[in-house]
Amino acid sequence: MGNKAEYWVNGSGNLLHLKFPARLDFHSKYSHLGPYFSLPDSGLDLTTLKRARGHFELHFLSPDGEESTQYPQEALDMSHRVLQTLSTLTTEVEDVRNAFRVTWHSKPLFKDLPNDNQGAVPCVSRSNIGRFKELLSLSKAKKLAQSKEEKSSSSNNGHNTASEVVRIHDLYDPDSRYSSLGSLHNTKVECPDIQDSQGALIHPRDYRTKLQQAHFVEVEVYLVENSCQN
């Protein structure tokens, strides 16, 4: 797959692919789908932004559950078969205790963050020398660099309009934590492959409104190394 990961395959050599119904637990301690996702309670910085993920806690459907009467028998059978498959892989192959809870982590939510060793001072090229009639302050130079970067990004992604690009400053920020990020609050927010019943992508900024009331979901996974990846 080009990512150096070890994937499970079936007897035909195709990727082991599972699709099953599950129950989404939005409010559990393992689920992080609120306005700050998996970010810590304080101290937001470049390092923490790079680690930010959406955490989805999923439960297999069980005939002993409180809402088991709502489950079609086909859904219970499918959930049971997937659970047996994962149990076999984890207990007999990986020697790991079976769990009835699955936590799925999204890909990184924030894109195009600067490198850790990249300072706030912009790089001025030799071609810029002598071009300006007045001294260029660090703040003006930084804005100039950001403007060029945005124009470059726009030209490379001509199919995207400004209204389609969501940045950190567009996210719901009830505790005003994103506002303290300075220039990082212009970072683009990625959209993982989470879809509604019509197949339309649900953006992370809408998780708290569209997923909070969600109950049953269809999960599609490939098994990678010792975990489930979408």
JSON list of C-alpha atoms in Angstrom, two decimals:
[
{"chain": "A", "resi": 1, "resn": "MET", "atom": "CA", "xyz": [0.00, 0.00, 0.00]},
{"chain": "A", "resi": 2, "resn": "GLY", "atom": "CA", "xyz": [3.05, 2.26, -0.07]},
{"chain": "A", "resi": 3, "resn": "ASN", "atom": "CA", "xyz": [3.08, 2.97, 3.67]},
{"chain": "A", "resi": 4, "resn": "LYS", "atom": "CA", "xyz": [5.32, 0.09, 4.87]},
{"chain": "A", "resi": 5, "resn": "ALA", "atom": "CA", "xyz": [2.48, -1.27, 7.03]},
{"chain": "A", "resi": 6, "resn": "GLU", "atom": "CA", "xyz": [1.66, -4.99, 7.31]},
{"chain": "A", "resi": 7, "resn": "TYR", "atom": "CA", "xyz": [-1.85, -5.74, 6.12]},
{"chain": "A", "resi": 8, "resn": "TRP", "atom": "CA", "xyz": [-3.93, -8.86, 6.70]},
{"chain": "A", "resi": 9, "resn": "VAL", "atom": "CA", "xyz": [-4.98, -10.64, 3.49]},
{"chain": "A", "resi": 10, "resn": "ASN", "atom": "CA", "xyz": [-7.37, -13.48, 2.73]},
{"chain": "A", "resi": 11, "resn": "GLY", "atom": "CA", "xyz": [-6.61, -16.79, 1.05]},
{"chain": "A", "resi": 12, "resn": "SER", "atom": "CA", "xyz": [-6.73, -15.16, -2.38]},
{"chain": "A", "resi": 13, "resn": "GLY", "atom": "CA", "xyz": [-4.14, -12.56, -1.44]},
{"chain": "A", "resi": 14, "resn": "ASN", "atom": "CA", "xyz": [-6.65, -9.71, -1.35]},
{"chain": "A", "resi": 15, "resn": "LEU", "atom": "CA", "xyz": [-6.78, -7.26, 1.54]},
{"chain": "A", "resi": 16, "resn": "LEU", "atom": "CA", "xyz": [-8.90, -8.52, 4.42]},
{"chain": "A", "resi": 17, "resn": "HIS", "atom": "CA", "xyz": [-11.87, -6.19, 4.25]},
{"chain": "A", "resi": 18, "resn": "LEU", "atom": "CA", "xyz": [-14.64, -6.07, 6.86]},
{"chain": "A", "resi": 19, "resn": "LYS", "atom": "CA", "xyz": [-17.89, -4.12, 6.86]},
{"chain": "A", "resi": 20, "resn": "PHE", "atom": "CA", "xyz": [-20.27, -4.35, 9.79]},
{"chain": "A", "resi": 21, "resn": "PRO", "atom": "CA", "xyz": [-22.90, -2.41, 11.80]},
{"chain": "A", "resi": 22, "resn": "ALA", "atom": "CA", "xyz": [-21.90, -0.93, 15.14]},
{"chain": "A", "resi": 23, "resn": "ARG", "atom": "CA", "xyz": [-23.11, 1.46, 17.79]},
{"chain": "A", "resi": 24, "resn": "LEU", "atom": "CA", "xyz": [-21.36, 4.82, 18.11]},
{"chain": "A", "resi": 25, "resn": "ASP", "atom": "CA", "xyz": [-20.80, 6.03, 21.66]},
{"chain": "A", "resi": 26, "resn": "PHE", "atom": "CA", "xyz": [-20.33, 9.78, 21.33]},
{"chain": "A", "resi": 27, "resn": "HIS", "atom": "CA", "xyz": [-20.13, 10.60, 25.03]},
{"chain": "A", "resi": 28, "resn": "SER", "atom": "CA", "xyz": [-17.75, 7.93, 26.36]},
{"chain": "A", "resi": 29, "resn": "LYS", "atom": "CA", "xyz": [-14.33, 8.72, 27.81]},
{"chain": "A", "resi": 30, "resn": "TYR", "atom": "CA", "xyz": [-12.66, 7.07, 24.83]},
{"chain": "A", "resi": 31, "resn": "SER", "atom": "CA", "xyz": [-14.55, 9.15, 22.28]},
{"chain": "A", "resi": 32, "resn": "HIS", "atom": "CA", "xyz": [-13.04, 12.52, 21.30]},
{"chain": "A", "resi": 33, "resn": "LEU", "atom": "CA", "xyz": [-15.34, 14.20, 18.80]},
{"chain": "A", "resi": 34, "resn": "GLY", "atom": "CA", "xyz": [-16.00, 17.50, 20.53]},
{"chain": "A", "resi": 35, "resn": "PRO", "atom": "CA", "xyz": [-14.65, 20.91, 19.46]},
{"chain": "A", "resi": 36, "resn": "TYR", "atom": "CA", "xyz": [-11.07, 20.04, 20.51]},
{"chain": "A", "resi": 37, "resn": "PHE", "atom": "CA", "xyz": [-10.98, 16.37, 19.46]},
{"chain": "A", "resi": 38, "resn": "SER", "atom": "CA", "xyz": [-8.01, 14.56, 21.11]},
{"chain": "A", "resi": 39, "resn": "LEU", "atom": "CA", "xyz": [-6.14, 17.77, 21.94]},
{"chain": "A", "resi": 40, "resn": "PRO", "atom": "CA", "xyz": [-5.02, 18.22, 25.58]},
{"chain": "A", "resi": 41, "resn": "ASP", "atom": "CA", "xyz": [-6.93, 20.48, 27.94]},
{"chain": "A", "resi": 42, "resn": "SER", "atom": "CA", "xyz": [-4.22, 23.13, 27.82]},
{"chain": "A", "resi": 43, "resn": "GLY", "atom": "CA", "xyz": [-1.01, 24.08, 26.08]},
{"chain": "A", "resi": 44, "resn": "LEU", "atom": "CA", "xyz": [-1.97, 23.89, 22.42]},
{"chain": "A", "resi": 45, "resn": "ASP", "atom": "CA", "xyz": [1.07, 24.18, 20.18]},
{"chain": "A", "resi": 46, "resn": "LEU", "atom": "CA", "xyz": [2.56, 22.83, 16.97]},
{"chain": "A", "resi": 47, "resn": "THR", "atom": "CA", "xyz": [3.37, 19.43, 18.48]},
{"chain": "A", "resi": 48, "resn": "THR", "atom": "CA", "xyz": [-0.10, 18.85, 19.92]},
{"chain": "A", "resi": 49, "resn": "LEU", "atom": "CA", "xyz": [-1.78, 19.92, 16.67]},
{"chain": "A", "resi": 50, "resn": "LYS", "atom": "CA", "xyz": [0.20, 17.32, 14.74]},
{"chain": "A", "resi": 51, "resn": "ARG", "atom": "CA", "xyz": [-1.10, 14.63, 17.10]},
{"chain": "A", "resi": 52, "resn": "ALA", "atom": "CA", "xyz": [-4.75, 15.71, 16.92]},
{"chain": "A", "resi": 53, "resn": "ARG", "atom": "CA", "xyz": [-7.16, 12.99, 15.86]},
{"chain": "A", "resi": 54, "resn": "GLY", "atom": "CA", "xyz": [-10.84, 12.26, 16.03]},
{"chain": "A", "resi": 55, "resn": "HIS", "atom": "CA", "xyz": [-11.50, 9.24, 18.27]},
{"chain": "A", "resi": 56, "resn": "PHE", "atom": "CA", "xyz": [-14.63, 7.19, 17.58]},
{"chain": "A", "resi": 57, "resn": "GLU", "atom": "CA", "xyz": [-15.71, 4.60, 20.17]},
{"chain": "A", "resi": 58, "resn": "LEU", "atom": "CA", "xyz": [-17.66, 1.78, 18.54]},
{"chain": "A", "resi": 59, "resn": "HIS", "atom": "CA", "xyz": [-19.51, -1.13, 20.16]},
{"chain": "A", "resi": 60, "resn": "PHE", "atom": "CA", "xyz": [-20.44, -4.40, 18.53]},
{"chain": "A", "resi": 61, "resn": "LEU", "atom": "CA", "xyz": [-24.16, -5.18, 18.50]},
{"chain": "A", "resi": 62, "resn": "SER", "atom": "CA", "xyz": [-25.08, -7.74, 21.10]},
{"chain": "A", "resi": 63, "resn": "PRO", "atom": "CA", "xyz": [-28.35, -9.70, 21.63]},
{"chain": "A", "resi": 64, "resn": "ASP", "atom": "CA", "xyz": [-27.93, -8.98, 25.34]},
{"chain": "A", "resi": 65, "resn": "GLY", "atom": "CA", "xyz": [-27.80, -5.21, 24.87]},
{"chain": "A", "resi": 66, "resn": "GLU", "atom": "CA", "xyz": [-30.45, -2.85, 26.23]},
{"chain": "A", "resi": 67, "resn": "GLU", "atom": "CA", "xyz": [-31.58, -1.98, 22.70]},
{"chain": "A", "resi": 68, "resn": "SER", "atom": "CA", "xyz": [-31.22, -5.45, 21.19]},
{"chain": "A", "resi": 69, "resn": "THR", "atom": "CA", "xyz": [-34.87, -5.45, 20.14]},
{"chain": "A", "resi": 70, "resn": "GLN", "atom": "CA", "xyz": [-34.00, -2.71, 17.63]},
{"chain": "A", "resi": 71, "resn": "TYR", "atom": "CA", "xyz": [-31.37, -4.85, 15.89]},
{"chain": "A", "resi": 72, "resn": "PRO", "atom": "CA", "xyz": [-32.37, -6.88, 12.82]},
{"chain": "A", "resi": 73, "resn": "GLN", "atom": "CA", "xyz": [-31.17, -10.46, 13.07]},
{"chain": "A", "resi": 74, "resn": "GLU", "atom": "CA", "xyz": [-28.93, -9.96, 10.01]},
{"chain": "A", "resi": 75, "resn": "ALA", "atom": "CA", "xyz": [-27.16, -7.08, 11.78]},
{"chain": "A", "resi": 76, "resn": "LEU", "atom": "CA", "xyz": [-26.61, -9.20, 14.90]},
{"chain": "A", "resi": 77, "resn": "ASP", "atom": "CA", "xyz": [-25.26, -12.09, 12.83]},
{"chain": "A", "resi": 78, "resn": "MET", "atom": "CA", "xyz": [-22.84, -9.84, 10.93]},
{"chain": "A", "resi": 79, "resn": "SER", "atom": "CA", "xyz": [-21.61, -8.14, 14.08]},
{"chain": "A", "resi": 80, "resn": "HIS", "atom": "CA", "xyz": [-21.10, -11.54, 15.71]},
{"chain": "A", "resi": 81, "resn": "ARG", "atom": "CA", "xyz": [-19.10, -12.89, 12.75]},
{"chain": "A", "resi": 82, "resn": "VAL", "atom": "CA", "xyz": [-16.83, -9.84, 12.71]},
{"chain": "A", "resi": 83, "resn": "LEU", "atom": "CA", "xyz": [-16.31, -10.11, 16.44]},
{"chain": "A", "resi": 84, "resn": "GLN", "atom": "CA", "xyz": [-15.37, -13.77, 16.09]},
{"chain": "A", "resi": 85, "resn": "THR", "atom": "CA", "xyz": [-12.93, -12.92, 13.30]},
{"chain": "A", "resi": 86, "resn": "LEU", "atom": "CA", "xyz": [-11.24, -10.17, 15.32]},
{"chain": "A", "resi": 87, "resn": "SER", "atom": "CA", "xyz": [-11.19, -12.40, 18.38]},
{"chain": "A", "resi": 88, "resn": "THR", "atom": "CA", "xyz": [-9.44, -15.16, 16.44]},
{"chain": "A", "resi": 89, "resn": "LEU", "atom": "CA", "xyz": [-6.86, -12.77, 15.01]},
{"chain": "A", "resi": 90, "resn": "THR", "atom": "CA", "xyz": [-6.13, -11.11, 18.35]},
{"chain": "A", "resi": 91, "resn": "THR", "atom": "CA", "xyz": [-6.21, -14.13, 20.67]},
{"chain": "A", "resi": 92, "resn": "GLU", "atom": "CA", "xyz": [-4.77, -16.91, 18.52]},
{"chain": "A", "resi": 93, "resn": "VAL", "atom": "CA", "xyz": [-2.48, -14.91, 16.24]},
{"chain": "A", "resi": 94, "resn": "GLU", "atom": "CA", "xyz": [-1.53, -11.82, 18.24]},
{"chain": "A", "resi": 95, "resn": "ASP", "atom": "CA", "xyz": [-2.12, -13.29, 21.71]},
{"chain": "A", "resi": 96, "resn": "VAL", "atom": "CA", "xyz": [-4.05, -10.21, 22.83]},
{"chain": "A", "resi": 97, "resn": "ARG", "atom": "CA", "xyz": [-7.15, -10.32, 25.01]},
{"chain": "A", "resi": 98, "resn": "ASN", "atom": "CA", "xyz": [-10.38, -9.83, 23.09]},
{"chain": "A", "resi": 99, "resn": "ALA", "atom": "CA", "xyz": [-12.23, -6.57, 23.72]},
{"chain": "A", "resi": 100, "resn": "PHE", "atom": "CA", "xyz": [-15.79, -5.67, 22.93]},
{"chain": "A", "resi": 101, "resn": "ARG", "atom": "CA", "xyz": [-14.91, -2.02, 22.35]},
{"chain": "A", "resi": 102, "resn": "VAL", "atom": "CA", "xyz": [-13.11, -0.65, 19.30]},
{"chain": "A", "resi": 103, "resn": "THR", "atom": "CA", "xyz": [-11.63, 2.83, 19.17]},
{"chain": "A", "resi": 104, "resn": "TRP", "atom": "CA", "xyz": [-10.99, 4.15, 15.68]},
{"chain": "A", "resi": 105, "resn": "HIS", "atom": "CA", "xyz": [-8.59, 7.05, 15.23]},
{"chain": "A", "resi": 106, "resn": "SER", "atom": "CA", "xyz": [-8.90, 9.31, 12.23]},
{"chain": "A", "resi": 107, "resn": "LYS", "atom": "CA", "xyz": [-5.93, 10.50, 10.21]},
{"chain": "A", "resi": 108, "resn": "PRO", "atom": "CA", "xyz": [-4.29, 13.77, 11.36]},
{"chain": "A", "resi": 109, "resn": "LEU", "atom": "CA", "xyz": [-6.91, 16.52, 11.35]},
{"chain": "A", "resi": 110, "resn": "PHE", "atom": "CA", "xyz": [-4.65, 19.46, 10.63]},
{"chain": "A", "resi": 111, "resn": "LYS", "atom": "CA", "xyz": [-2.72, 19.71, 7.35]},
{"chain": "A", "resi": 112, "resn": "ASP", "atom": "CA", "xyz": [0.36, 21.59, 6.14]},
{"chain": "A", "resi": 113, "resn": "LEU", "atom": "CA", "xyz": [1.70, 22.41, 9.59]},
{"chain": "A", "resi": 114, "resn": "PRO", "atom": "CA", "xyz": [5.26, 23.78, 9.60]},
{"chain": "A", "resi": 115, "resn": "ASN", "atom": "CA", "xyz": [8.17, 21.58, 10.63]},
{"chain": "A", "resi": 116, "resn": "ASP", "atom": "CA", "xyz": [9.18, 21.60, 14.28]},
{"chain": "A", "resi": 117, "resn": "ASN", "atom": "CA", "xyz": [12.51, 23.21, 13.44]},
{"chain": "A", "resi": 118, "resn": "GLN", "atom": "CA", "xyz": [10.91, 25.89, 11.30]},
{"chain": "A", "resi": 119, "resn": "GLY", "atom": "CA", "xyz": [11.04, 29.19, 13.11]},
{"chain": "A", "resi": 120, "resn": "ALA", "atom": "CA", "xyz": [8.57, 32.04, 12.98]},
{"chain": "A", "resi": 121, "resn": "VAL", "atom": "CA", "xyz": [11.03, 34.24, 11.09]},
{"chain": "A", "resi": 122, "resn": "PRO", "atom": "CA", "xyz": [10.32, 33.95, 7.35]},
{"chain": "A", "resi": 123, "resn": "CYS", "atom": "CA", "xyz": [13.03, 33.12, 4.87]},
{"chain": "A", "resi": 124, "resn": "VAL", "atom": "CA", "xyz": [13.95, 36.02, 2.61]},
{"chain": "A", "resi": 125, "resn": "SER", "atom": "CA", "xyz": [15.49, 34.96, -0.67]},
{"chain": "A", "resi": 126, "resn": "ARG", "atom": "CA", "xyz": [18.32, 36.74, -2.46]},
{"chain": "A", "resi": 127, "resn": "SER", "atom": "CA", "xyz": [15.90, 37.90, -5.15]},
{"chain": "A", "resi": 128, "resn": "ASN", "atom": "CA", "xyz": [14.04, 39.94, -2.53]},
{"chain": "A", "resi": 129, "resn": "ILE", "atom": "CA", "xyz": [17.06, 42.07, -1.69]},
{"chain": "A", "resi": 130, "resn": "GLY", "atom": "CA", "xyz": [16.60, 45.64, -2.87]},
{"chain": "A", "resi": 131, "resn": "ARG", "atom": "CA", "xyz": [13.01, 45.12, -3.96]},
{"chain": "A", "resi": 132, "resn": "PHE", "atom": "CA", "xyz": [11.46, 47.06, -1.09]},
{"chain": "A", "resi": 133, "resn": "LYS", "atom": "CA", "xyz": [11.74, 50.85, -0.74]},
{"chain": "A", "resi": 134, "resn": "GLU", "atom": "CA", "xyz": [11.28, 50.68, 3.02]},
{"chain": "A", "resi": 135, "resn": "LEU", "atom": "CA", "xyz": [12.46, 48.39, 5.76]},
{"chain": "A", "resi": 136, "resn": "LEU", "atom": "CA", "xyz": [10.31, 45.31, 6.04]},
{"chain": "A", "resi": 137, "resn": "SER", "atom": "CA", "xyz": [9.38, 44.42, 9.61]},
{"chain": "A", "resi": 138, "resn": "LEU", "atom": "CA", "xyz": [9.22, 40.78, 10.69]},
{"chain": "A", "resi": 139, "resn": "SER", "atom": "CA", "xyz": [5.45, 40.95, 10.93]},
{"chain": "A", "resi": 140, "resn": "LYS", "atom": "CA", "xyz": [5.11, 42.34, 7.40]},
{"chain": "A", "resi": 141, "resn": "ALA", "atom": "CA", "xyz": [7.59, 39.82, 6.05]},
{"chain": "A", "resi": 142, "resn": "LYS", "atom": "CA", "xyz": [5.64, 37.03, 7.70]},
{"chain": "A", "resi": 143, "resn": "LYS", "atom": "CA", "xyz": [2.37, 38.24, 6.19]},
{"chain": "A", "resi": 144, "resn": "LEU", "atom": "CA", "xyz": [4.03, 38.45, 2.79]},
{"chain": "A", "resi": 145, "resn": "ALA", "atom": "CA", "xyz": [5.28, 34.87, 3.09]},
{"chain": "A", "resi": 146, "resn": "GLN", "atom": "CA", "xyz": [1.84, 33.66, 4.18]},
{"chain": "A", "resi": 147, "resn": "SER", "atom": "CA", "xyz": [0.19, 35.46, 1.27]},
{"chain": "A", "resi": 148, "resn": "LYS", "atom": "CA", "xyz": [2.53, 33.80, -1.21]},
{"chain": "A", "resi": 149, "resn": "GLU", "atom": "CA", "xyz": [1.89, 30.41, 0.37]},
{"chain": "A", "resi": 150, "resn": "GLU", "atom": "CA", "xyz": [-1.87, 30.85, 0.15]},
{"chain": "A", "resi": 151, "resn": "LYS", "atom": "CA", "xyz": [-1.66, 31.90, -3.49]},
{"chain": "A", "resi": 152, "resn": "SER", "atom": "CA", "xyz": [0.51, 28.90, -4.25]},
{"chain": "A", "resi": 153, "resn": "SER", "atom": "CA", "xyz": [-1.91, 26.57, -2.49]},
{"chain": "A", "resi": 154, "resn": "SER", "atom": "CA", "xyz": [-4.82, 28.10, -4.38]},
{"chain": "A", "resi": 155, "resn": "SER", "atom": "CA", "xyz": [-3.11, 27.61, -7.73]},
{"chain": "A", "resi": 156, "resn": "ASN", "atom": "CA", "xyz": [-2.28, 23.99, -6.91]},
{"chain": "A", "resi": 157, "resn": "ASN", "atom": "CA", "xyz": [-5.84, 23.26, -5.93]},
{"chain": "A", "resi": 158, "resn": "GLY", "atom": "CA", "xyz": [-7.83, 25.17, -8.49]},
{"chain": "A", "resi": 159, "resn": "HIS", "atom": "CA", "xyz": [-10.89, 22.99, -7.97]},
{"chain": "A", "resi": 160, "resn": "ASN", "atom": "CA", "xyz": [-11.25, 24.18, -4.38]},
{"chain": "A", "resi": 161, "resn": "THR", "atom": "CA", "xyz": [-12.99, 27.43, -3.59]},
{"chain": "A", "resi": 162, "resn": "ALA", "atom": "CA", "xyz": [-12.30, 29.53, -0.51]},
{"chain": "A", "resi": 163, "resn": "SER", "atom": "CA", "xyz": [-15.68, 28.53, 0.91]},
{"chain": "A", "resi": 164, "resn": "GLU", "atom": "CA", "xyz": [-14.73, 24.84, 0.76]},
{"chain": "A", "resi": 165, "resn": "VAL", "atom": "CA", "xyz": [-11.54, 25.29, 2.78]},
{"chain": "A", "resi": 166, "resn": "VAL", "atom": "CA", "xyz": [-12.08, 25.09, 6.54]},
{"chain": "A", "resi": 167, "resn": "ARG", "atom": "CA", "xyz": [-9.33, 26.33, 8.82]},
{"chain": "A", "resi": 168, "resn": "ILE", "atom": "CA", "xyz": [-8.80, 26.12, 12.57]},
{"chain": "A", "resi": 169, "resn": "HIS", "atom": "CA", "xyz": [-10.24, 29.60, 13.08]},
{"chain": "A", "resi": 170, "resn": "ASP", "atom": "CA", "xyz": [-13.51, 28.33, 11.55]},
{"chain": "A", "resi": 171, "resn": "LEU", "atom": "CA", "xyz": [-13.92, 25.61, 14.20]},
{"chain": "A", "resi": 172, "resn": "TYR", "atom": "CA", "xyz": [-16.24, 25.91, 17.17]},
{"chain": "A", "resi": 173, "resn": "ASP", "atom": "CA", "xyz": [-14.12, 27.34, 19.98]},
{"chain": "A", "resi": 174, "resn": "PRO", "atom": "CA", "xyz": [-16.22, 27.60, 23.16]},
{"chain": "A", "resi": 175, "resn": "ASP", "atom": "CA", "xyz": [-13.18, 27.94, 25.46]},
{"chain": "A", "resi": 176, "resn": "SER", "atom": "CA", "xyz": [-11.24, 30.28, 23.14]},
{"chain": "A", "resi": 177, "resn": "ARG", "atom": "CA", "xyz": [-8.35, 27.84, 22.94]},
{"chain": "A", "resi": 178, "resn": "TYR", "atom": "CA", "xyz": [-7.85, 28.00, 19.20]},
{"chain": "A", "resi": 179, "resn": "SER", "atom": "CA", "xyz": [-7.65, 31.79, 19.31]},
{"chain": "A", "resi": 180, "resn": "SER", "atom": "CA", "xyz": [-4.34, 31.57, 21.19]},
{"chain": "A", "resi": 181, "resn": "LEU", "atom": "CA", "xyz": [-2.59, 29.73, 18.33]},
{"chain": "A", "resi": 182, "resn": "GLY", "atom": "CA", "xyz": [-1.51, 32.86, 16.47]},
{"chain": "A", "resi": 183, "resn": "SER", "atom": "CA", "xyz": [-0.70, 32.19, 12.82]},
{"chain": "A", "resi": 184, "resn": "LEU", "atom": "CA", "xyz": [-1.38, 28.46, 13.33]},
{"chain": "A", "resi": 185, "resn": "HIS", "atom": "CA", "xyz": [-5.10, 29.19, 13.51]},
{"chain": "A", "resi": 186, "resn": "ASN", "atom": "CA", "xyz": [-4.99, 29.52, 9.69]},
{"chain": "A", "resi": 187, "resn": "THR", "atom": "CA", "xyz": [-4.07, 25.82, 9.39]},
{"chain": "A", "resi": 188, "resn": "LYS", "atom": "CA", "xyz": [-6.33, 23.78, 7.11]},
{"chain": "A", "resi": 189, "resn": "VAL", "atom": "CA", "xyz": [-8.59, 21.18, 8.75]},
{"chain": "A", "resi": 190, "resn": "GLU", "atom": "CA", "xyz": [-8.63, 17.80, 6.99]},
{"chain": "A", "resi": 191, "resn": "CYS", "atom": "CA", "xyz": [-11.85, 15.85, 6.43]},
{"chain": "A", "resi": 192, "resn": "PRO", "atom": "CA", "xyz": [-11.58, 12.10, 7.23]},
{"chain": "A", "resi": 193, "resn": "ASP", "atom": "CA", "xyz": [-13.72, 9.60, 5.35]},
{"chain": "A", "resi": 194, "resn": "ILE", "atom": "CA", "xyz": [-16.78, 9.85, 7.59]},
{"chain": "A", "resi": 195, "resn": "GLN", "atom": "CA", "xyz": [-20.00, 9.91, 5.59]},
{"chain": "A", "resi": 196, "resn": "ASP", "atom": "CA", "xyz": [-23.67, 10.45, 6.33]},
{"chain": "A", "resi": 197, "resn": "SER", "atom": "CA", "xyz": [-26.45, 8.13, 5.14]},
{"chain": "A", "resi": 198, "resn": "GLN", "atom": "CA", "xyz": [-26.44, 9.86, 1.75]},
{"chain": "A", "resi": 199, "resn": "GLY", "atom": "CA", "xyz": [-22.72, 9.34, 1.22]},
{"chain": "A", "resi": 200, "resn": "ALA", "atom": "CA", "xyz": [-21.76, 12.98, 1.80]},
{"chain": "A", "resi": 201, "resn": "LEU", "atom": "CA", "xyz": [-18.63, 13.65, 3.86]},
{"chain": "A", "resi": 202, "resn": "ILE", "atom": "CA", "xyz": [-19.16, 14.99, 7.37]},
{"chain": "A", "resi": 203, "resn": "HIS", "atom": "CA", "xyz": [-16.58, 17.65, 8.20]},
{"chain": "A", "resi": 204, "resn": "PRO", "atom": "CA", "xyz": [-14.92, 17.52, 11.66]},
{"chain": "A", "resi": 205, "resn": "ARG", "atom": "CA", "xyz": [-16.39, 20.92, 12.52]},
{"chain": "A", "resi": 206, "resn": "ASP", "atom": "CA", "xyz": [-19.85, 19.30, 12.24]},
{"chain": "A", "resi": 207, "resn": "TYR", "atom": "CA", "xyz": [-19.16, 16.21, 14.39]},
{"chain": "A", "resi": 208, "resn": "ARG", "atom": "CA", "xyz": [-20.65, 17.76, 17.51]},
{"chain": "A", "resi": 209, "resn": "THR", "atom": "CA", "xyz": [-23.92, 18.57, 15.74]},
{"chain": "A", "resi": 210, "resn": "LYS", "atom": "CA", "xyz": [-24.30, 15.70, 13.26]},
{"chain": "A", "resi": 211, "resn": "LEU", "atom": "CA", "xyz": [-22.75, 12.78, 15.17]},
{"chain": "A", "resi": 212, "resn": "GLN", "atom": "CA", "xyz": [-23.94, 13.61, 18.67]},
{"chain": "A", "resi": 213, "resn": "GLN", "atom": "CA", "xyz": [-27.38, 12.25, 17.85]},
{"chain": "A", "resi": 214, "resn": "ALA", "atom": "CA", "xyz": [-26.08, 9.44, 15.65]},
{"chain": "A", "resi": 215, "resn": "HIS", "atom": "CA", "xyz": [-26.57, 5.97, 17.05]},
{"chain": "A", "resi": 216, "resn": "PHE", "atom": "CA", "xyz": [-25.92, 3.18, 14.59]},
{"chain": "A", "resi": 217, "resn": "VAL", "atom": "CA", "xyz": [-23.16, 3.35, 12.01]},
{"chain": "A", "resi": 218, "resn": "GLU", "atom": "CA", "xyz": [-21.73, 1.16, 9.27]},
{"chain": "A", "resi": 219, "resn": "VAL", "atom": "CA", "xyz": [-18.01, 0.54, 9.74]},
{"chain": "A", "resi": 220, "resn": "GLU", "atom": "CA", "xyz": [-15.64, -0.40, 6.93]},
{"chain": "A", "resi": 221, "resn": "VAL", "atom": "CA", "xyz": [-12.13, -1.45, 7.93]},
{"chain": "A", "resi": 222, "resn": "TYR", "atom": "CA", "xyz": [-8.92, -3.02, 6.73]},
{"chain": "A", "resi": 223, "resn": "LEU", "atom": "CA", "xyz": [-6.75, -4.76, 9.31]},
{"chain": "A", "resi": 224, "resn": "VAL", "atom": "CA", "xyz": [-3.28, -3.21, 9.56]},
{"chain": "A", "resi": 225, "resn": "GLU", "atom": "CA", "xyz": [-0.47, -4.49, 11.81]},
{"chain": "A", "resi": 226, "resn": "ASN", "atom": "CA", "xyz": [-2.31, -4.83, 15.14]},
{"chain": "A", "resi": 227, "resn": "SER", "atom": "CA", "xyz": [-5.15, -2.42, 14.66]},
{"chain": "A", "resi": 228, "resn": "CYS", "atom": "CA", "xyz": [-8.14, -1.55, 12.50]},
{"chain": "A", "resi": 229, "resn": "GLN", "atom": "CA", "xyz": [-7.68, 1.25, 10.00]},
{"chain": "A", "resi": 230, "resn": "ASN", "atom": "CA", "xyz": [-10.36, 2.81, 7.79]}
]
